[in-house]
């Protein structure tokens, strides 16, 4: 019998960690103290000035659609942020406000990918990317990457994997799940390699701001024709408000606007009004305090896990993840995650959620918990390793 639902929906995998999360919630409901290191969002709630601006927006009746491109004031504020943070002059006309970075990804893949065409993506990487490509009837050419290339695509890899159906490359800097960052030189050579092949370079910069001891360069510093995805979710701490943006070359904007009108009409208006408060100095100061807190957590958790025998080959410079090789302990990553959840009530994510390349012996830890909770997690992980029989 024919399947009642589309082939494209069947091709999309669920997050494997959801099965673990459901079990974690069960354990929690039964009274166990579960430490969640599987969650890919900041543990901080949205900063008070943003919440106040959101409340004021609601009280003032800003509850209707906005223009499909987003509020002009917010697009200008974002352009101002590029000037201040990167020294870049970006025309606000090139900025479209989207429902999360996810909305920006939907726009970019809809605009740039025809059926049967594909983008090069690093494996491991953010799983939704390949699913968005599948939804537009295109696909992902997954490129296995390891520590030797900082878990990132390189111009060499672009050259090696590009074929007649490749129309672009998508990279993330800082990356999920590895936290690695692309420097200016790497971005410039990726831009050159894709341009030479008449393809597009799309850069996911949604973890910008969450880098430690350095700032990540934007691809726009070296290539004005790249497409940039960004978000209010991570550095700005607004995951649930569903707000992001896309910076596109000027000639692409009208087509993107048309897609936005049809796909979602506009990003949430109250969230857009609230986000205007992000760029005030006192709000930026809160983000910077939180960034310093993430840096402290990384500086604790990275050596602590390494000491236990987890192999984290490249020091992550950004995001809030550690991607660890567990082959020293033997066994499969999913079973490993389940073991720690069941015996020690510590939840983290199996590599399978980020691709296929060596996924069976990698796991991702998110340091989206306070330092004392991370210390407790490390204590429990050390104990759980003694009972693990890989
Ligand atoms: C690399 C990457 N890109 C995009 C997203 C989408 O996030 P949002 O839609 O909340 O901006 C995420 C979320 O975890 C992510 O890790």
PDB file of N, CA, C and O in Angstrom, residues 115-185:
ATOM      1  N   UNK A 115      15.657  21.295  -7.544  1.00  0.00           N
ATOM      2  CA  UNK A 115      15.565  19.851  -7.344  1.00  0.00           C
ATOM      3  C   UNK A 115      16.773  19.126  -7.951  1.00  0.00           C
ATOM      4  O   UNK A 115      17.222  19.466  -9.050  1.00  0.00           O
ATOM      5  N   UNK A 116      17.289  18.176  -7.197  1.00  0.00           N
ATOM      6  CA  UNK A 116      18.417  17.379  -7.683  1.00  0.00           C
ATOM      7  C   UNK A 116      19.786  18.018  -7.464  1.00  0.00           C
ATOM      8  O   UNK A 116      20.805  17.388  -7.682  1.00  0.00           O
ATOM      9  N   UNK A 117      19.794  19.272  -7.021  1.00  0.00           N
ATOM     10  CA  UNK A 117      21.082  19.941  -6.788  1.00  0.00           C
ATOM     11  C   UNK A 117      21.455  19.811  -5.309  1.00  0.00           C
ATOM     12  O   UNK A 117      20.599  19.575  -4.464  1.00  0.00           O
ATOM     13  N   UNK A 118      22.713  20.007  -5.009  1.00  0.00           N
ATOM     14  CA  UNK A 118      23.078  19.882  -3.598  1.00  0.00           C
ATOM     15  C   UNK A 118      24.148  20.864  -3.153  1.00  0.00           C
ATOM     16  O   UNK A 118      24.812  21.500  -3.971  1.00  0.00           O
ATOM     17  N   UNK A 119      24.233  20.965  -1.855  1.00  0.00           N
ATOM     18  CA  UNK A 119      25.278  21.754  -1.194  1.00  0.00           C
ATOM     19  C   UNK A 119      26.246  20.794  -0.501  1.00  0.00           C
ATOM     20  O   UNK A 119      25.843  19.713  -0.056  1.00  0.00           O
ATOM     21  N   UNK A 120      27.472  21.230  -0.392  1.00  0.00           N
ATOM     22  CA  UNK A 120      28.436  20.498   0.418  1.00  0.00           C
ATOM     23  C   UNK A 120      28.246  20.907   1.878  1.00  0.00           C
ATOM     24  O   UNK A 120      28.134  22.104   2.184  1.00  0.00           O
ATOM     25  N   UNK A 121      28.209  19.917   2.755  1.00  0.00           N
ATOM     26  CA  UNK A 121      28.076  20.174   4.186  1.00  0.00           C
ATOM     27  C   UNK A 121      29.107  19.342   4.933  1.00  0.00           C
ATOM     28  O   UNK A 121      29.362  18.196   4.549  1.00  0.00           O
ATOM     29  N   UNK A 122      29.649  19.893   5.992  1.00  0.00           N
ATOM     30  CA  UNK A 122      30.589  19.132   6.822  1.00  0.00           C
ATOM     31  C   UNK A 122      29.821  18.082   7.633  1.00  0.00           C
ATOM     32  O   UNK A 122      28.734  18.342   8.131  1.00  0.00           O
ATOM     33  N   UNK A 123      30.401  16.890   7.739  1.00  0.00           N
ATOM     34  CA  UNK A 123      29.874  15.831   8.594  1.00  0.00           C
ATOM     35  C   UNK A 123      30.962  15.498   9.605  1.00  0.00           C
ATOM     36  O   UNK A 123      32.011  15.015   9.202  1.00  0.00           O
ATOM     37  N   UNK A 124      30.808  15.774  10.907  1.00  0.00           N
ATOM     38  CA  UNK A 124      29.579  16.136  11.607  1.00  0.00           C
ATOM     39  C   UNK A 124      29.158  17.586  11.383  1.00  0.00           C
ATOM     40  O   UNK A 124      29.988  18.456  11.133  1.00  0.00           O
ATOM     41  N   UNK A 125      27.845  17.805  11.527  1.00  0.00           N
ATOM     42  CA  UNK A 125      27.295  19.151  11.403  1.00  0.00           C
ATOM     43  C   UNK A 125      25.881  19.200  11.946  1.00  0.00           C
ATOM     44  O   UNK A 125      25.350  18.184  12.424  1.00  0.00           O
ATOM     45  N   UNK A 126      25.281  20.368  11.832  1.00  0.00           N
ATOM     46  CA  UNK A 126      23.921  20.570  12.344  1.00  0.00           C
ATOM     47  C   UNK A 126      22.945  19.779  11.462  1.00  0.00           C
ATOM     48  O   UNK A 126      22.888  20.008  10.249  1.00  0.00           O
ATOM     49  N   UNK A 127      22.185  18.845  12.041  1.00  0.00           N
ATOM     50  CA  UNK A 127      21.435  17.889  11.219  1.00  0.00           C
ATOM     51  C   UNK A 127      20.331  18.514  10.367  1.00  0.00           C
ATOM     52  O   UNK A 127      20.018  18.016   9.289  1.00  0.00           O
ATOM     53  N   UNK A 128      19.723  19.604  10.847  1.00  0.00           N
ATOM     54  CA  UNK A 128      18.581  20.176  10.117  1.00  0.00           C
ATOM     55  C   UNK A 128      18.994  20.676   8.731  1.00  0.00           C
ATOM     56  O   UNK A 128      18.164  20.737   7.825  1.00  0.00           O
ATOM     57  N   UNK A 129      20.277  21.031   8.559  1.00  0.00           N
ATOM     58  CA  UNK A 129      20.697  21.573   7.265  1.00  0.00           C
ATOM     59  C   UNK A 129      20.347  20.632   6.119  1.00  0.00           C
ATOM     60  O   UNK A 129      19.774  21.036   5.104  1.00  0.00           O
ATOM     61  N   UNK A 130      20.712  19.361   6.304  1.00  0.00           N
ATOM     62  CA  UNK A 130      20.453  18.442   5.187  1.00  0.00           C
ATOM     63  C   UNK A 130      18.954  18.207   5.018  1.00  0.00           C
ATOM     64  O   UNK A 130      18.466  17.946   3.920  1.00  0.00           O
ATOM     65  N   UNK A 131      18.196  18.347   6.097  1.00  0.00           N
ATOM     66  CA  UNK A 131      16.750  18.144   6.003  1.00  0.00           C
ATOM     67  C   UNK A 131      16.073  19.297   5.267  1.00  0.00           C
ATOM     68  O   UNK A 131      15.133  19.089   4.494  1.00  0.00           O
ATOM     69  N   UNK A 132      16.543  20.513   5.506  1.00  0.00           N
ATOM     70  CA  UNK A 132      16.008  21.653   4.745  1.00  0.00           C
ATOM     71  C   UNK A 132      16.274  21.456   3.257  1.00  0.00           C
ATOM     72  O   UNK A 132      15.413  21.714   2.419  1.00  0.00           O
ATOM     73  N   UNK A 133      17.468  20.976   2.945  1.00  0.00           N
ATOM     74  CA  UNK A 133      17.807  20.758   1.532  1.00  0.00           C
ATOM     75  C   UNK A 133      16.895  19.696   0.931  1.00  0.00           C
ATOM     76  O   UNK A 133      16.411  19.842  -0.193  1.00  0.00           O
ATOM     77  N   UNK A 134      16.615  18.666   1.697  1.00  0.00           N
ATOM     78  CA  UNK A 134      15.726  17.601   1.213  1.00  0.00           C
ATOM     79  C   UNK A 134      14.313  18.147   0.971  1.00  0.00           C
ATOM     80  O   UNK A 134      13.642  17.779   0.009  1.00  0.00           O
ATOM     81  N   UNK A 135      13.870  19.036   1.849  1.00  0.00           N
ATOM     82  CA  UNK A 135      12.519  19.586   1.716  1.00  0.00           C
ATOM     83  C   UNK A 135      12.342  20.379   0.432  1.00  0.00           C
ATOM     84  O   UNK A 135      11.243  20.467  -0.096  1.00  0.00           O
ATOM     85  N   UNK A 136      13.433  20.996  -0.059  1.00  0.00           N
ATOM     86  CA  UNK A 136      13.313  21.724  -1.323  1.00  0.00           C
ATOM     87  C   UNK A 136      13.704  20.813  -2.507  1.00  0.00           C
ATOM     88  O   UNK A 136      13.988  21.299  -3.596  1.00  0.00           O
ATOM     89  N   UNK A 137      13.683  19.511  -2.228  1.00  0.00           N
ATOM     90  CA  UNK A 137      13.947  18.488  -3.262  1.00  0.00           C
ATOM     91  C   UNK A 137      15.384  18.507  -3.762  1.00  0.00           C
ATOM     92  O   UNK A 137      15.697  18.009  -4.834  1.00  0.00           O
ATOM     93  N   UNK A 138      16.242  19.132  -2.989  1.00  0.00           N
ATOM     94  CA  UNK A 138      17.671  19.068  -3.284  1.00  0.00           C
ATOM     95  C   UNK A 138      18.306  18.089  -2.310  1.00  0.00           C
ATOM     96  O   UNK A 138      17.632  17.193  -1.801  1.00  0.00           O
ATOM     97  N   UNK A 139      19.568  18.269  -2.044  1.00  0.00           N
ATOM     98  CA  UNK A 139      20.210  17.336  -1.126  1.00  0.00           C
ATOM     99  C   UNK A 139      21.497  17.881  -0.568  1.00  0.00           C
ATOM    100  O   UNK A 139      21.931  18.995  -0.904  1.00  0.00           O
ATOM    101  N   UNK A 140      22.078  17.064   0.306  1.00  0.00           N
ATOM    102  CA  UNK A 140      23.355  17.424   0.928  1.00  0.00           C
ATOM    103  C   UNK A 140      24.400  16.421   0.493  1.00  0.00           C
ATOM    104  O   UNK A 140      24.132  15.224   0.489  1.00  0.00           O
ATOM    105  N   UNK A 141      25.548  16.920   0.111  1.00  0.00           N
ATOM    106  CA  UNK A 141      26.698  16.040  -0.105  1.00  0.00           C
ATOM    107  C   UNK A 141      27.516  16.166   1.180  1.00  0.00           C
ATOM    108  O   UNK A 141      28.136  17.211   1.428  1.00  0.00           O
ATOM    109  N   UNK A 142      27.450  15.122   2.018  1.00  0.00           N
ATOM    110  CA  UNK A 142      28.140  15.200   3.309  1.00  0.00           C
ATOM    111  C   UNK A 142      29.622  14.926   3.115  1.00  0.00           C
ATOM    112  O   UNK A 142      30.004  13.925   2.505  1.00  0.00           O
ATOM    113  N   UNK A 143      30.440  15.820   3.626  1.00  0.00           N
ATOM    114  CA  UNK A 143      31.891  15.693   3.487  1.00  0.00           C
ATOM    115  C   UNK A 143      32.461  15.317   4.858  1.00  0.00           C
ATOM    116  O   UNK A 143      32.348  16.108   5.802  1.00  0.00           O
ATOM    117  N   UNK A 144      33.044  14.105   4.971  1.00  0.00           N
ATOM    118  CA  UNK A 144      33.584  13.714   6.275  1.00  0.00           C
ATOM    119  C   UNK A 144      34.737  14.634   6.669  1.00  0.00           C
ATOM    120  O   UNK A 144      35.653  14.851   5.866  1.00  0.00           O
ATOM    121  N   UNK A 145      34.665  15.188   7.866  1.00  0.00           N
ATOM    122  CA  UNK A 145      35.742  16.069   8.336  1.00  0.00           C
ATOM    123  C   UNK A 145      36.162  15.626   9.739  1.00  0.00           C
ATOM    124  O   UNK A 145      35.352  15.136  10.504  1.00  0.00           O
ATOM    125  N   UNK A 146      37.426  15.839  10.027  1.00  0.00           N
ATOM    126  CA  UNK A 146      37.949  15.459  11.340  1.00  0.00           C
ATOM    127  C   UNK A 146      38.826  16.560  11.887  1.00  0.00           C
ATOM    128  O   UNK A 146      38.878  17.675  11.334  1.00  0.00           O
ATOM    129  N   UNK A 147      39.550  16.244  12.962  1.00  0.00           N
ATOM    130  CA  UNK A 147      40.389  17.256  13.612  1.00  0.00           C
ATOM    131  C   UNK A 147      41.445  17.857  12.689  1.00  0.00           C
ATOM    132  O   UNK A 147      41.829  19.015  12.849  1.00  0.00           O
ATOM    133  N   UNK A 148      41.893  17.074  11.690  1.00  0.00           N
ATOM    134  CA  UNK A 148      42.968  17.566  10.817  1.00  0.00           C
ATOM    135  C   UNK A 148      42.551  18.796  10.025  1.00  0.00           C
ATOM    136  O   UNK A 148      43.398  19.570   9.578  1.00  0.00           O
ATOM    137  N   UNK A 149      41.233  18.992   9.841  1.00  0.00           N
ATOM    138  CA  UNK A 149      40.755  20.204   9.157  1.00  0.00           C
ATOM    139  C   UNK A 149      39.878  21.027  10.099  1.00  0.00           C
ATOM    140  O   UNK A 149      39.031  21.804   9.659  1.00  0.00           O
ATOM    141  N   UNK A 150      40.090  20.829  11.402  1.00  0.00           N
ATOM    142  CA  UNK A 150      39.328  21.618  12.376  1.00  0.00           C
ATOM    143  C   UNK A 150      37.823  21.325  12.251  1.00  0.00           C
ATOM    144  O   UNK A 150      37.017  22.172  12.564  1.00  0.00           O
ATOM    145  N   UNK A 151      37.485  20.153  11.758  1.00  0.00           N
ATOM    146  CA  UNK A 151      36.076  19.765  11.540  1.00  0.00           C
ATOM    147  C   UNK A 151      35.334  20.734  10.615  1.00  0.00           C
ATOM    148  O   UNK A 151      34.140  20.945  10.761  1.00  0.00           O
ATOM    149  N   UNK A 152      36.055  21.359   9.688  1.00  0.00           N
ATOM    150  CA  UNK A 152      35.431  22.348   8.813  1.00  0.00           C
ATOM    151  C   UNK A 152      35.725  22.003   7.350  1.00  0.00           C
ATOM    152  O   UNK A 152      36.752  21.385   7.044  1.00  0.00           O
ATOM    153  N   UNK A 153      34.836  22.443   6.446  1.00  0.00           N
ATOM    154  CA  UNK A 153      35.156  22.342   5.024  1.00  0.00           C
ATOM    155  C   UNK A 153      36.360  23.217   4.721  1.00  0.00           C
ATOM    156  O   UNK A 153      36.564  24.244   5.370  1.00  0.00           O
ATOM    157  N   UNK A 154      37.133  22.812   3.730  1.00  0.00           N
ATOM    158  CA  UNK A 154      38.260  23.622   3.279  1.00  0.00           C
ATOM    159  C   UNK A 154      38.124  23.784   1.758  1.00  0.00           C
ATOM    160  O   UNK A 154      37.354  23.053   1.123  1.00  0.00           O
ATOM    161  N   UNK A 155      38.920  24.689   1.201  1.00  0.00           N
ATOM    162  CA  UNK A 155      38.887  24.870  -0.256  1.00  0.00           C
ATOM    163  C   UNK A 155      39.273  23.567  -0.959  1.00  0.00           C
ATOM    164  O   UNK A 155      38.703  23.206  -1.995  1.00  0.00           O
ATOM    165  N   UNK A 156      40.218  22.833  -0.380  1.00  0.00           N
ATOM    166  CA  UNK A 156      40.633  21.541  -0.953  1.00  0.00           C
ATOM    167  C   UNK A 156      39.476  20.552  -1.003  1.00  0.00           C
ATOM    168  O   UNK A 156      39.268  19.861  -1.999  1.00  0.00           O
ATOM    169  N   UNK A 157      38.746  20.498   0.105  1.00  0.00           N
ATOM    170  CA  UNK A 157      37.598  19.574   0.158  1.00  0.00           C
ATOM    171  C   UNK A 157      36.521  20.007  -0.824  1.00  0.00           C
ATOM    172  O   UNK A 157      35.867  19.173  -1.457  1.00  0.00           O
ATOM    173  N   UNK A 158      36.334  21.310  -0.953  1.00  0.00           N
ATOM    174  CA  UNK A 158      35.356  21.815  -1.926  1.00  0.00           C
ATOM    175  C   UNK A 158      35.760  21.321  -3.313  1.00  0.00           C
ATOM    176  O   UNK A 158      34.949  20.802  -4.081  1.00  0.00           O
ATOM    177  N   UNK A 159      37.030  21.452  -3.611  1.00  0.00           N
ATOM    178  CA  UNK A 159      37.510  21.011  -4.922  1.00  0.00           C
ATOM    179  C   UNK A 159      37.293  19.504  -5.115  1.00  0.00           C
ATOM    180  O   UNK A 159      36.817  19.048  -6.156  1.00  0.00           O
ATOM    181  N   UNK A 160      37.572  18.747  -4.052  1.00  0.00           N
ATOM    182  CA  UNK A 160      37.495  17.295  -4.151  1.00  0.00           C
ATOM    183  C   UNK A 160      36.050  16.800  -4.291  1.00  0.00           C
ATOM    184  O   UNK A 160      35.783  15.850  -5.005  1.00  0.00           O
ATOM    185  N   UNK A 161      35.126  17.427  -3.589  1.00  0.00           N
ATOM    186  CA  UNK A 161      33.753  16.892  -3.535  1.00  0.00           C
ATOM    187  C   UNK A 161      32.778  17.556  -4.507  1.00  0.00           C
ATOM    188  O   UNK A 161      31.671  17.099  -4.684  1.00  0.00           O
ATOM    189  N   UNK A 162      33.182  18.671  -5.099  1.00  0.00           N
ATOM    190  CA  UNK A 162      32.252  19.401  -5.988  1.00  0.00           C
ATOM    191  C   UNK A 162      31.975  18.559  -7.230  1.00  0.00           C
ATOM    192  O   UNK A 162      32.898  18.045  -7.838  1.00  0.00           O
ATOM    193  N   UNK A 163      30.703  18.388  -7.587  1.00  0.00           N
ATOM    194  CA  UNK A 163      30.415  17.700  -8.855  1.00  0.00           C
ATOM    195  C   UNK A 163      29.410  18.512  -9.660  1.00  0.00           C
ATOM    196  O   UNK A 163      29.083  19.644  -9.289  1.00  0.00           O
ATOM    197  N   UNK A 164      28.908  17.919 -10.742  1.00  0.00           N
ATOM    198  CA  UNK A 164      28.076  18.714 -11.666  1.00  0.00           C
ATOM    199  C   UNK A 164      26.760  19.155 -11.043  1.00  0.00           C
ATOM    200  O   UNK A 164      26.119  20.079 -11.545  1.00  0.00           O
ATOM    201  N   UNK A 165      26.364  18.510  -9.941  1.00  0.00           N
ATOM    202  CA  UNK A 165      25.105  18.907  -9.298  1.00  0.00           C
ATOM    203  C   UNK A 165      25.316  19.780  -8.053  1.00  0.00           C
ATOM    204  O   UNK A 165      24.354  20.121  -7.365  1.00  0.00           O
ATOM    205  N   UNK A 166      26.549  20.116  -7.753  1.00  0.00           N
ATOM    206  CA  UNK A 166      26.793  20.943  -6.562  1.00  0.00           C
ATOM    207  C   UNK A 166      26.549  22.406  -6.914  1.00  0.00           C
ATOM    208  O   UNK A 166      27.031  22.890  -7.946  1.00  0.00           O
ATOM    209  N   UNK A 167      25.789  23.076  -6.050  1.00  0.00           N
ATOM    210  CA  UNK A 167      25.514  24.500  -6.309  1.00  0.00           C
ATOM    211  C   UNK A 167      25.950  25.387  -5.147  1.00  0.00           C
ATOM    212  O   UNK A 167      25.732  26.596  -5.179  1.00  0.00           O
ATOM    213  N   UNK A 168      26.555  24.807  -4.139  1.00  0.00           N
ATOM    214  CA  UNK A 168      26.992  25.657  -3.037  1.00  0.00           C
ATOM    215  C   UNK A 168      27.589  24.863  -1.897  1.00  0.00           C
ATOM    216  O   UNK A 168      27.670  23.627  -1.944  1.00  0.00           O
ATOM    217  N   UNK A 169      28.029  25.610  -0.889  1.00  0.00           N
ATOM    218  CA  UNK A 169      28.567  25.001   0.328  1.00  0.00           C
ATOM    219  C   UNK A 169      28.014  25.778   1.505  1.00  0.00           C
ATOM    220  O   UNK A 169      27.875  27.008   1.441  1.00  0.00           O
ATOM    221  N   UNK A 170      27.668  25.037   2.545  1.00  0.00           N
ATOM    222  CA  UNK A 170      27.181  25.664   3.779  1.00  0.00           C
ATOM    223  C   UNK A 170      28.146  25.307   4.899  1.00  0.00           C
ATOM    224  O   UNK A 170      28.417  24.123   5.123  1.00  0.00           O
ATOM    225  N   UNK A 171      28.676  26.319   5.554  1.00  0.00           N
ATOM    226  CA  UNK A 171      29.559  26.076   6.704  1.00  0.00           C
ATOM    227  C   UNK A 171      29.000  26.825   7.907  1.00  0.00           C
ATOM    228  O   UNK A 171      28.249  27.792   7.741  1.00  0.00           O
ATOM    229  N   UNK A 172      29.365  26.362   9.082  1.00  0.00           N
ATOM    230  CA  UNK A 172      28.943  27.058  10.304  1.00  0.00           C
ATOM    231  C   UNK A 172      30.190  27.404  11.098  1.00  0.00           C
ATOM    232  O   UNK A 172      31.078  26.578  11.273  1.00  0.00           O
ATOM    233  N   UNK A 173      30.255  28.635  11.561  1.00  0.00           N
ATOM    234  CA  UNK A 173      31.414  29.089  12.339  1.00  0.00           C
ATOM    235  C   UNK A 173      30.929  30.079  13.383  1.00  0.00           C
ATOM    236  O   UNK A 173      30.423  31.142  13.018  1.00  0.00           O
ATOM    237  N   UNK A 174      31.046  29.743  14.683  1.00  0.00           N
ATOM    238  CA  UNK A 174      31.416  28.474  15.274  1.00  0.00           C
ATOM    239  C   UNK A 174      30.432  27.370  14.875  1.00  0.00           C
ATOM    240  O   UNK A 174      29.270  27.659  14.608  1.00  0.00           O
ATOM    241  N   UNK A 175      30.950  26.136  14.884  1.00  0.00           N
ATOM    242  CA  UNK A 175      30.146  25.014  14.393  1.00  0.00           C
ATOM    243  C   UNK A 175      29.468  24.267  15.532  1.00  0.00           C
ATOM    244  O   UNK A 175      29.951  24.229  16.653  1.00  0.00           O
ATOM    245  N   UNK A 176      28.358  23.673  15.202  1.00  0.00           N
ATOM    246  CA  UNK A 176      27.674  22.718  16.061  1.00  0.00           C
ATOM    247  C   UNK A 176      27.869  21.360  15.381  1.00  0.00           C
ATOM    248  O   UNK A 176      27.540  21.255  14.200  1.00  0.00           O
ATOM    249  N   UNK A 177      28.428  20.331  15.976  1.00  0.00           N
ATOM    250  CA  UNK A 177      28.660  20.123  17.406  1.00  0.00           C
ATOM    251  C   UNK A 177      30.090  20.376  17.887  1.00  0.00           C
ATOM    252  O   UNK A 177      30.375  20.073  19.040  1.00  0.00           O
ATOM    253  N   UNK A 178      30.974  20.885  17.057  1.00  0.00           N
ATOM    254  CA  UNK A 178      32.396  20.859  17.439  1.00  0.00           C
ATOM    255  C   UNK A 178      32.912  22.170  18.019  1.00  0.00           C
ATOM    256  O   UNK A 178      33.989  22.196  18.610  1.00  0.00           O
ATOM    257  N   UNK A 179      32.192  23.262  17.823  1.00  0.00           N
ATOM    258  CA  UNK A 179      32.619  24.550  18.376  1.00  0.00           C
ATOM    259  C   UNK A 179      33.810  25.177  17.663  1.00  0.00           C
ATOM    260  O   UNK A 179      34.379  26.162  18.142  1.00  0.00           O
ATOM    261  N   UNK A 180      34.199  24.630  16.493  1.00  0.00           N
ATOM    262  CA  UNK A 180      35.366  25.196  15.821  1.00  0.00           C
ATOM    263  C   UNK A 180      34.975  26.420  14.983  1.00  0.00           C
ATOM    264  O   UNK A 180      33.837  26.559  14.540  1.00  0.00           O
ATOM    265  N   UNK A 181      35.974  27.288  14.778  1.00  0.00           N
ATOM    266  CA  UNK A 181      35.742  28.594  14.145  1.00  0.00           C
ATOM    267  C   UNK A 181      36.587  28.686  12.870  1.00  0.00           C
ATOM    268  O   UNK A 181      37.735  28.224  12.848  1.00  0.00           O
ATOM    269  N   UNK A 182      36.031  29.277  11.839  1.00  0.00           N
ATOM    270  CA  UNK A 182      36.793  29.534  10.602  1.00  0.00           C
ATOM    271  C   UNK A 182      37.428  30.915  10.683  1.00  0.00           C
ATOM    272  O   UNK A 182      36.737  31.900  10.991  1.00  0.00           O
ATOM    273  N   UNK A 183      38.721  30.982  10.385  1.00  0.00           N
ATOM    274  CA  UNK A 183      39.407  32.273  10.343  1.00  0.00           C
ATOM    275  C   UNK A 183      39.141  32.988   9.020  1.00  0.00           C
ATOM    276  O   UNK A 183      38.534  32.420   8.105  1.00  0.00           O
ATOM    277  N   UNK A 184      39.635  34.242   8.962  1.00  0.00           N
ATOM    278  CA  UNK A 184      39.427  35.044   7.741  1.00  0.00           C
ATOM    279  C   UNK A 184      40.007  34.361   6.502  1.00  0.00           C
ATOM    280  O   UNK A 184      39.390  34.340   5.445  1.00  0.00           O
ATOM    281  N   UNK A 185      41.204  33.816   6.655  1.00  0.00           N
ATOM    282  CA  UNK A 185      41.864  33.198   5.495  1.00  0.00           C
ATOM    283  C   UNK A 185      41.059  32.004   4.990  1.00  0.00           C
ATOM    284  O   UNK A 185      40.870  31.843   3.769  1.00  0.00           O
TER     285      UNK A 185
END
